[in-house]
mmCIF file of C-alpha atoms and ligand atoms in Angstrom:
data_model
loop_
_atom_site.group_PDB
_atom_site.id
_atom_site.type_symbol
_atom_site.label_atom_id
_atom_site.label_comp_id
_atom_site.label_asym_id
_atom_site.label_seq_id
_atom_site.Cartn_x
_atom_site.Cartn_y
_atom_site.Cartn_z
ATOM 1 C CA UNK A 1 16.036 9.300 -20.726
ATOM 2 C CA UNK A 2 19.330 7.973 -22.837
ATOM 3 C CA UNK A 3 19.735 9.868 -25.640
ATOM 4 C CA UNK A 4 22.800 8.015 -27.819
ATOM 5 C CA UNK A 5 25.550 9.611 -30.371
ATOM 6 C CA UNK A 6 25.843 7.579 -32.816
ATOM 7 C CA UNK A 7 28.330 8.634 -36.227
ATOM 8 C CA UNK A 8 27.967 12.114 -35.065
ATOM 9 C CA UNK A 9 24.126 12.445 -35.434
ATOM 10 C CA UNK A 10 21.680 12.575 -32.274
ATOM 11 C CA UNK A 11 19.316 10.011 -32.364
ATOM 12 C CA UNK A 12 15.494 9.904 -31.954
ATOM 13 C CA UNK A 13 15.097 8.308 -28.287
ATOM 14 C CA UNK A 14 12.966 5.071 -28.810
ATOM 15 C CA UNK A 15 9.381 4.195 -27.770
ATOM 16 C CA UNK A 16 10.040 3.271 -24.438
ATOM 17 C CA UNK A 17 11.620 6.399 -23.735
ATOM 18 C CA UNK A 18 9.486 8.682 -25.143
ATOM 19 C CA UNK A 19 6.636 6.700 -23.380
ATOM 20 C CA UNK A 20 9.059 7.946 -19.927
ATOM 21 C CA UNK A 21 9.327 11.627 -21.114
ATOM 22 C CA UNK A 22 4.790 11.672 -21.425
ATOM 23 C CA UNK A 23 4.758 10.212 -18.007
ATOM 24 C CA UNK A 24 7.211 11.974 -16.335
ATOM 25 C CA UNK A 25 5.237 14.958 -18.093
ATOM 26 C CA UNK A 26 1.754 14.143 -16.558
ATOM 27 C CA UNK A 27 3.444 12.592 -13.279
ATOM 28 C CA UNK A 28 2.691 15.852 -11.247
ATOM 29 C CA UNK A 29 -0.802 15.460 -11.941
ATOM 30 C CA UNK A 30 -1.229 11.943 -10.308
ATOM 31 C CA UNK A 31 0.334 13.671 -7.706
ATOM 32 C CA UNK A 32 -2.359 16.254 -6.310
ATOM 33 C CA UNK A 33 -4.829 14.294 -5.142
ATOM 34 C CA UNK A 34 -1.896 12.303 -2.966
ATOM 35 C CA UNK A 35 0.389 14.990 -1.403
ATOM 36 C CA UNK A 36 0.249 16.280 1.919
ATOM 37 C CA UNK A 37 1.475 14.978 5.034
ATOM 38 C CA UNK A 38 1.815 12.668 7.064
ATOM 39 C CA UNK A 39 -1.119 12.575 10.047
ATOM 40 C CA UNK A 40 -0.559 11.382 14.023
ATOM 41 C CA UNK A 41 1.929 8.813 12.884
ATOM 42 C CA UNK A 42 3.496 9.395 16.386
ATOM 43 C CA UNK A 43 0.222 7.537 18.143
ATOM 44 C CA UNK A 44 0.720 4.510 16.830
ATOM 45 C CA UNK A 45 4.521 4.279 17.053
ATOM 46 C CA UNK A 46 5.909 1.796 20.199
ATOM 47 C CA UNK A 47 9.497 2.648 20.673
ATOM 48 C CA UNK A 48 11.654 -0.718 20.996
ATOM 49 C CA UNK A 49 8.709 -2.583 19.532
ATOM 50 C CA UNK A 50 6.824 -1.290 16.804
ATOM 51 C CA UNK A 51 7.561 1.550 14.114
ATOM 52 C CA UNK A 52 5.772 3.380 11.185
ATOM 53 C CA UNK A 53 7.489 5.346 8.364
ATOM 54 C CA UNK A 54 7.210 6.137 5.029
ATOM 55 C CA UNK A 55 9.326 5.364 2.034
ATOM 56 C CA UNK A 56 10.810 8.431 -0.431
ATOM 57 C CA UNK A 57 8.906 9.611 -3.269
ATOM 58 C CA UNK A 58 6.341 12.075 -3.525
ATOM 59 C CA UNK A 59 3.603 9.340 -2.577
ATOM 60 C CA UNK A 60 4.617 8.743 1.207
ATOM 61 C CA UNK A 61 3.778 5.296 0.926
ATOM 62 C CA UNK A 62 3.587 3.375 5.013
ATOM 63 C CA UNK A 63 5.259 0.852 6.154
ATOM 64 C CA UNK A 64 4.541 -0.503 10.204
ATOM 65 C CA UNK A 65 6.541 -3.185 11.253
ATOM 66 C CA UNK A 66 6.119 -4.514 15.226
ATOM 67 C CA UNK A 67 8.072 -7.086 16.838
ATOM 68 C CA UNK A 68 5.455 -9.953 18.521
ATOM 69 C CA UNK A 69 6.795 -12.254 20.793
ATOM 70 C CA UNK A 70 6.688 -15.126 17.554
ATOM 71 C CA UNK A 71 8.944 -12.530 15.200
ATOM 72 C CA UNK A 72 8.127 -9.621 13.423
ATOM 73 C CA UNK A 73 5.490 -8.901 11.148
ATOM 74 C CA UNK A 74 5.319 -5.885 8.555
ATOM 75 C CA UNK A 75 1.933 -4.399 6.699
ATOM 76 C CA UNK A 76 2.658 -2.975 3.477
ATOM 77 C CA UNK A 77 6.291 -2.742 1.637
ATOM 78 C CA UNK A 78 6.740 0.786 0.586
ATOM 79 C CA UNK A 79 7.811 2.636 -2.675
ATOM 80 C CA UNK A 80 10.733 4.331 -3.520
ATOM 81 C CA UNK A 81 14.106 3.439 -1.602
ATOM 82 C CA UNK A 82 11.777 1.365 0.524
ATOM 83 C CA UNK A 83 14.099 -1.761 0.848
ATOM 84 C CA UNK A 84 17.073 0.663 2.451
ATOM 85 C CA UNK A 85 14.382 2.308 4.582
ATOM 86 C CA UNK A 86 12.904 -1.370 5.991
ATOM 87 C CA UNK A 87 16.095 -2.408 7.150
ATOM 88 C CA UNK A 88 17.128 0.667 8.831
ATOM 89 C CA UNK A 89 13.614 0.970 10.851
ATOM 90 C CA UNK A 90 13.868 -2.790 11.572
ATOM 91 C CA UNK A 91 17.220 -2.181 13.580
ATOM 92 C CA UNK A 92 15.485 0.123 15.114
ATOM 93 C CA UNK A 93 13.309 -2.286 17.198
ATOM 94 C CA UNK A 94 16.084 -4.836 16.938
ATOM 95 C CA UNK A 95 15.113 -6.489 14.341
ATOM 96 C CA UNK A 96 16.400 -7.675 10.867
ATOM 97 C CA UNK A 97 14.801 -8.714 7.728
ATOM 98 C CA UNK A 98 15.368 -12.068 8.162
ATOM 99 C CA UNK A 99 13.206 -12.022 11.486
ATOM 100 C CA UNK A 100 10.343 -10.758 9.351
ATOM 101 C CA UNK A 101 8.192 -13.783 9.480
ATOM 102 C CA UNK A 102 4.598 -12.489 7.773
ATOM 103 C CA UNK A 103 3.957 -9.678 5.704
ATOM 104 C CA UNK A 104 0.608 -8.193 5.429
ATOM 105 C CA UNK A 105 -0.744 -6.462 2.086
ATOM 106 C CA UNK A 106 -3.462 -3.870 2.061
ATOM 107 C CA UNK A 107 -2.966 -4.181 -1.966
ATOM 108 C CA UNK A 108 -0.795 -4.499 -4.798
ATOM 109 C CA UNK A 109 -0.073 -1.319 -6.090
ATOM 110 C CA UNK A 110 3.674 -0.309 -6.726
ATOM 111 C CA UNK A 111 3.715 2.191 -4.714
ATOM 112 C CA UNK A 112 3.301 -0.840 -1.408
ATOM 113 C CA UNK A 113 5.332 -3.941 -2.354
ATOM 114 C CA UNK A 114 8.386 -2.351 -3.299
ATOM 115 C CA UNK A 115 10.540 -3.592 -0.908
ATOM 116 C CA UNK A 116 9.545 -7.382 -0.729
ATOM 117 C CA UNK A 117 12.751 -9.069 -2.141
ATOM 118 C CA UNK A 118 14.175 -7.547 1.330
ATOM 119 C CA UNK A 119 11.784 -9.993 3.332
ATOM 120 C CA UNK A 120 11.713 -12.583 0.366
ATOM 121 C CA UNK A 121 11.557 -15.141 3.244
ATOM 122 C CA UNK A 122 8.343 -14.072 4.855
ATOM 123 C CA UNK A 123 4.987 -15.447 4.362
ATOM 124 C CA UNK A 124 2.672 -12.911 2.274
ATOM 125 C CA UNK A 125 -0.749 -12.696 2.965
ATOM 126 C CA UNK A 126 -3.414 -10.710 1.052
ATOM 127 C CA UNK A 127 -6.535 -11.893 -0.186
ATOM 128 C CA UNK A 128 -7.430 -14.242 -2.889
ATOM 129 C CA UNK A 129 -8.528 -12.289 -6.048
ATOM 130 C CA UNK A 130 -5.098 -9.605 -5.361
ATOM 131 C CA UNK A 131 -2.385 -12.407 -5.638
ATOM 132 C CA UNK A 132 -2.866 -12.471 -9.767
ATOM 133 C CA UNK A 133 -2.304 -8.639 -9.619
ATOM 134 C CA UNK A 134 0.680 -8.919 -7.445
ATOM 135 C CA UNK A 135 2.596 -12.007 -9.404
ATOM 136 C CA UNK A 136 1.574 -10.239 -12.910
ATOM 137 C CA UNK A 137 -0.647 -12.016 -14.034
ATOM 138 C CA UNK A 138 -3.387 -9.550 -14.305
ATOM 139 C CA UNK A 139 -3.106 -5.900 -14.394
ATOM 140 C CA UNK A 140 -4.762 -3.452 -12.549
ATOM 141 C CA UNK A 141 -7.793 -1.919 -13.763
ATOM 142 C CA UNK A 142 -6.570 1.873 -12.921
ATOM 143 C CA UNK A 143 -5.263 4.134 -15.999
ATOM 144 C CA UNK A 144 -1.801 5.160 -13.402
ATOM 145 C CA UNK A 145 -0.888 2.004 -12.985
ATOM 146 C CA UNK A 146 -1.260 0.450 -16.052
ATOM 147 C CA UNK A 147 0.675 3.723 -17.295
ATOM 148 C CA UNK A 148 2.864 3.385 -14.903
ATOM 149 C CA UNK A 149 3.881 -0.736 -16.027
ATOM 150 C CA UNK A 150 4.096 0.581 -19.187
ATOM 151 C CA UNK A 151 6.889 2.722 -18.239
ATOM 152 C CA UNK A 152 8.528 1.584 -15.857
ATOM 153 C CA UNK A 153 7.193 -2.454 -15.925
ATOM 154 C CA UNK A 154 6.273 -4.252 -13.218
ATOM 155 C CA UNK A 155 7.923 -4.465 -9.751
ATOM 156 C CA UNK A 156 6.413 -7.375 -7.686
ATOM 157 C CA UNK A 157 7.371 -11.102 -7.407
ATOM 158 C CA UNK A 158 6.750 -13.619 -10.382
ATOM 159 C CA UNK A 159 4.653 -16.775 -9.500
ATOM 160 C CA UNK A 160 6.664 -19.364 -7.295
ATOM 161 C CA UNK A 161 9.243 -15.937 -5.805
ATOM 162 C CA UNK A 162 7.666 -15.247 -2.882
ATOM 163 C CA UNK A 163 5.691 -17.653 -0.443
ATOM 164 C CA UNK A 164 2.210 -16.044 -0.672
ATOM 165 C CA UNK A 165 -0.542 -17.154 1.744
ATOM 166 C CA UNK A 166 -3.694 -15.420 -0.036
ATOM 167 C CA UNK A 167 -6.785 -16.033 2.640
ATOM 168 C CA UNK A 168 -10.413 -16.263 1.133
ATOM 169 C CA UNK A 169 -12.953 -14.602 3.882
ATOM 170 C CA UNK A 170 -12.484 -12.569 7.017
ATOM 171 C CA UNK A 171 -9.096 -14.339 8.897
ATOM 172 C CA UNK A 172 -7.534 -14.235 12.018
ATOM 173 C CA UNK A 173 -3.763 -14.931 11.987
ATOM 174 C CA UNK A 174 -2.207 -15.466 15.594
ATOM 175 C CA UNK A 175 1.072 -14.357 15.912
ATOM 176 C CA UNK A 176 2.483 -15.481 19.422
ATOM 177 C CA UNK A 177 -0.081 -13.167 21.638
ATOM 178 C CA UNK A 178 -0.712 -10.486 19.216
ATOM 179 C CA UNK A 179 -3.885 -11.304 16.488
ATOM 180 C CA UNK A 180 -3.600 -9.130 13.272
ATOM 181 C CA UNK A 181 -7.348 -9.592 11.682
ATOM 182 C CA UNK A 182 -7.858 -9.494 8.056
ATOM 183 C CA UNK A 183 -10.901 -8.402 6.377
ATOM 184 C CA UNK A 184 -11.475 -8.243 2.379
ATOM 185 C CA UNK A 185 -12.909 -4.656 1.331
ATOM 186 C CA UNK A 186 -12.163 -4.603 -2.400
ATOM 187 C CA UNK A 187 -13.182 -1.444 -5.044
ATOM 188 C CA UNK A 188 -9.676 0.580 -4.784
ATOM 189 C CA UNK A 189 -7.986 -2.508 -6.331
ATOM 190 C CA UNK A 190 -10.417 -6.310 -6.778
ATOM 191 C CA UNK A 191 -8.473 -7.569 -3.765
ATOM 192 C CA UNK A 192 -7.785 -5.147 -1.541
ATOM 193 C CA UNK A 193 -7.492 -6.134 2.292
ATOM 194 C CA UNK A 194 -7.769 -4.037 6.331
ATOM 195 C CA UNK A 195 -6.132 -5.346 9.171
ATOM 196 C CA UNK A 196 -6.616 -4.253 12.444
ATOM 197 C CA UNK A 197 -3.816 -5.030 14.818
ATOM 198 C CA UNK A 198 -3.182 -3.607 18.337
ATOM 199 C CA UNK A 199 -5.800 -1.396 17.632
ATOM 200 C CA UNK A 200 -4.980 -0.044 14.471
ATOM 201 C CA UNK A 201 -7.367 -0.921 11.200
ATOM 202 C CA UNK A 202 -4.390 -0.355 8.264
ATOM 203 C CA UNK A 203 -6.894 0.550 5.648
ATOM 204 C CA UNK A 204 -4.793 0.565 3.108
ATOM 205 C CA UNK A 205 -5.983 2.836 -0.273
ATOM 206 C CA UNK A 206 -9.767 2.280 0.650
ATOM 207 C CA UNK A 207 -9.829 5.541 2.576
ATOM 208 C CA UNK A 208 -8.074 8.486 0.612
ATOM 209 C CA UNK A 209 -7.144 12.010 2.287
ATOM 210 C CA UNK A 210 -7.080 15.031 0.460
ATOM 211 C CA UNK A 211 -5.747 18.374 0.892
ATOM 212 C CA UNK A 212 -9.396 20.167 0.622
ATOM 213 C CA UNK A 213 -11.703 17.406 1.065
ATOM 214 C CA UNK A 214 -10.389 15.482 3.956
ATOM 215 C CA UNK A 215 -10.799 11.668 4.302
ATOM 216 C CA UNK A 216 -13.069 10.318 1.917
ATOM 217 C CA UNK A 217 -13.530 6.714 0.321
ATOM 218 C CA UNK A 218 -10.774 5.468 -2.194
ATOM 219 C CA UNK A 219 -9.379 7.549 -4.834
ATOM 220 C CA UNK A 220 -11.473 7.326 -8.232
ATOM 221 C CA UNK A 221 -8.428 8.269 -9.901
ATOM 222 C CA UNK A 222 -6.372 5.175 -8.984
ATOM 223 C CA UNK A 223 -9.140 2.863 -8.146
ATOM 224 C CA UNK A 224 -11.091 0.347 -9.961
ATOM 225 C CA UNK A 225 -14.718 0.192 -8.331
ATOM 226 C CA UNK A 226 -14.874 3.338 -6.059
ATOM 227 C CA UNK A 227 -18.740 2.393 -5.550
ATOM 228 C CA UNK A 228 -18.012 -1.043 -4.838
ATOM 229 C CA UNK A 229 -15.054 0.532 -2.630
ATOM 230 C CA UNK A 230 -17.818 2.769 -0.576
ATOM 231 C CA UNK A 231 -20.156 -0.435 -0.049
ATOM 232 C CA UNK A 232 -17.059 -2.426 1.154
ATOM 233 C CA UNK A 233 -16.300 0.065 3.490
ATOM 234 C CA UNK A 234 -19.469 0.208 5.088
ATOM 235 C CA UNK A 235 -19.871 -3.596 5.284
ATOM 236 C CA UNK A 236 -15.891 -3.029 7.164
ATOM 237 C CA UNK A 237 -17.143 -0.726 10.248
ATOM 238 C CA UNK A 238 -20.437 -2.909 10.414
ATOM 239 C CA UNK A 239 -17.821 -5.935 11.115
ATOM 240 C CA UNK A 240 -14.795 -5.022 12.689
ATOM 241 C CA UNK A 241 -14.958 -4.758 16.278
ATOM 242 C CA UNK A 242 -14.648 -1.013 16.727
ATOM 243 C CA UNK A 243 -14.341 -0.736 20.177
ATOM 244 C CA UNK A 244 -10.853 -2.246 20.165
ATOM 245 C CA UNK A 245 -10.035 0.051 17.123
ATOM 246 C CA UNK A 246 -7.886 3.059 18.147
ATOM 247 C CA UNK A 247 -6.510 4.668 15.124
ATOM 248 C CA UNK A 248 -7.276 3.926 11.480
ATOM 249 C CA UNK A 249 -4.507 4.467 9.070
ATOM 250 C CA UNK A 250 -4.651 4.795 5.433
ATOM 251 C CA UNK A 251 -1.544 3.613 3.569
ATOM 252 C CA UNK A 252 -0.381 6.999 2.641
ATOM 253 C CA UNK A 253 0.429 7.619 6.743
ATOM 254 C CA UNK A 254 -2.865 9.326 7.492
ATOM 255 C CA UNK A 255 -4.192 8.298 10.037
ATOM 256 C CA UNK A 256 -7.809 9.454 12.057
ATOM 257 C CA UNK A 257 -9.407 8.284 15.161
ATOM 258 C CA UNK A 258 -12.461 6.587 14.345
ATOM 259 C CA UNK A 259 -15.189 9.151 15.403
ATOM 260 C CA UNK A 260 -18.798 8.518 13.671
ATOM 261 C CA UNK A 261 -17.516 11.599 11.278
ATOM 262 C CA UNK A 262 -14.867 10.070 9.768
ATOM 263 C CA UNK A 263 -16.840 7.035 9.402
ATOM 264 C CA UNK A 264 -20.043 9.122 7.940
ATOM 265 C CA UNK A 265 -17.077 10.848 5.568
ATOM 266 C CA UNK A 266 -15.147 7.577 4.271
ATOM 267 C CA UNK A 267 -18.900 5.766 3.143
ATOM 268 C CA UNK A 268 -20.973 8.186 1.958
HETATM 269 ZN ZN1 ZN B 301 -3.347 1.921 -4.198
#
């Protein structure tokens, strides 16, 4: 918060700054239900070839990026210092941003796109009803986030920025031999998408993990149907093909083996 000397006096700080000060206020309270660690992120790491992290901030937001033999794809962009972190990870596996050819969105939130000028060149998919969320042109039904644009404004591309590929029904993209399949399972946000590639279903928000509970469905807190996000969920693990599914990771880096508990946890 700027507070500026003017003539010798202290001034009031203005709206927008006092809006910062309630915020940063209440921020730690957002917080609880989304702290903790991060869980087996080793399994579903492929040195030389694919790599998950997280991005700073107290949210651990995931990024995975895997080379295929037609480039390298990325799900999910991260939050805070997330661009730095991309590029860094990328070399990693010998890559560079501008190999990233296709990015894959689990959802619009902040706390996952922040790093998309850093693959600006990549085709973005997510699915249909998220891309007015993501260019701005709606906002999101959840009281964080709209607090949160208040604040701080918004962070993703505007119309036209970014070469967005939004897909209508369940897809299957083929990328050189690899298949990443996309699946619509809206309720955390109205378009929120799962992928499941090389075994792993990237869930994004729809599956939350708390410190006491466990896994669970979405967040209510930061969601804006978490009935419709349960009901989605179960319609997911009636269609994906589950035998081929290994790990399923939430956005936040937790990530379970599919056992019929976790399944009976994240629906009911
Ligand atoms: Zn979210």
């Amino acid at each position: 918060m700027r507070i500026r000397m003017r003539g010798g006096r202290l001034h009031r700080p203005n709206a927008t700054a006092m809006r910062r000060r309630i915020f940063i206020s209440i921020f730690p309270f957002f917080l609880l239900p989304l702290g903790g660690c991060t869980y087996h992120l080793a399994q579903i790491q492929e040195p030389g070839r694919a790599v998950a992290f997280t991005t700073a901030g107290p949210w651990r937001s995931m990024i995975y990026a895997a080379k295929t033999d037609s480039g390298t794809i990325v799900v999910d962009l991260g939050f805070v210092g997330a661009g730095h972190r991309l590029r860094s990870r990328l070399r990693s596996i010998g890559a560079v941003p501008g190999d990233v050819t296709d990015v894959f969105l689990t959802h619009s939130h902040r706390d996952h796109i922040a790093a998309w000028k850093t693959v600006r060149g990549a085709r973005f998919h997510l699915w249909m009803p998220e891309e007015p969320l993501l260019e701005g042109e709606k906002r999101h039904a959840d009281v964080p986030s709209r607090l949160a644009t208040s604040v701080f404004g918004r962070t993703g591309p505007r119309p036209g920025e970014v070469d967005l590929r939004p897909f209508s029904a369940d897809t299957a993209f083929v990328v050189g031999s690899d298949t990443v399949r996309a699946y619509p399972v809206p309720g955390h946000t109205p378009g929120s998408a799962a992928y499941l590639f090389r075994g792993i279903l990237f869930v994004g928000d729809a599956v939350a993990r708390k410190p006491l509970r466990g896994y669970g469905g979405a967040d209510p807190l930061f969601s804006m149907d978490p009935r419709m996000n349960r009901q989605t969920l179960i319609g997911l693990f009636a269609r994906v093909p589950m035998e081929r599914v290994r790990w399923v990771c939430n956005a936040h880096a937790k990530c379970s083996e599919p056992t019929e508990r976790f399944i009976r946890k994240v629906t009911r």
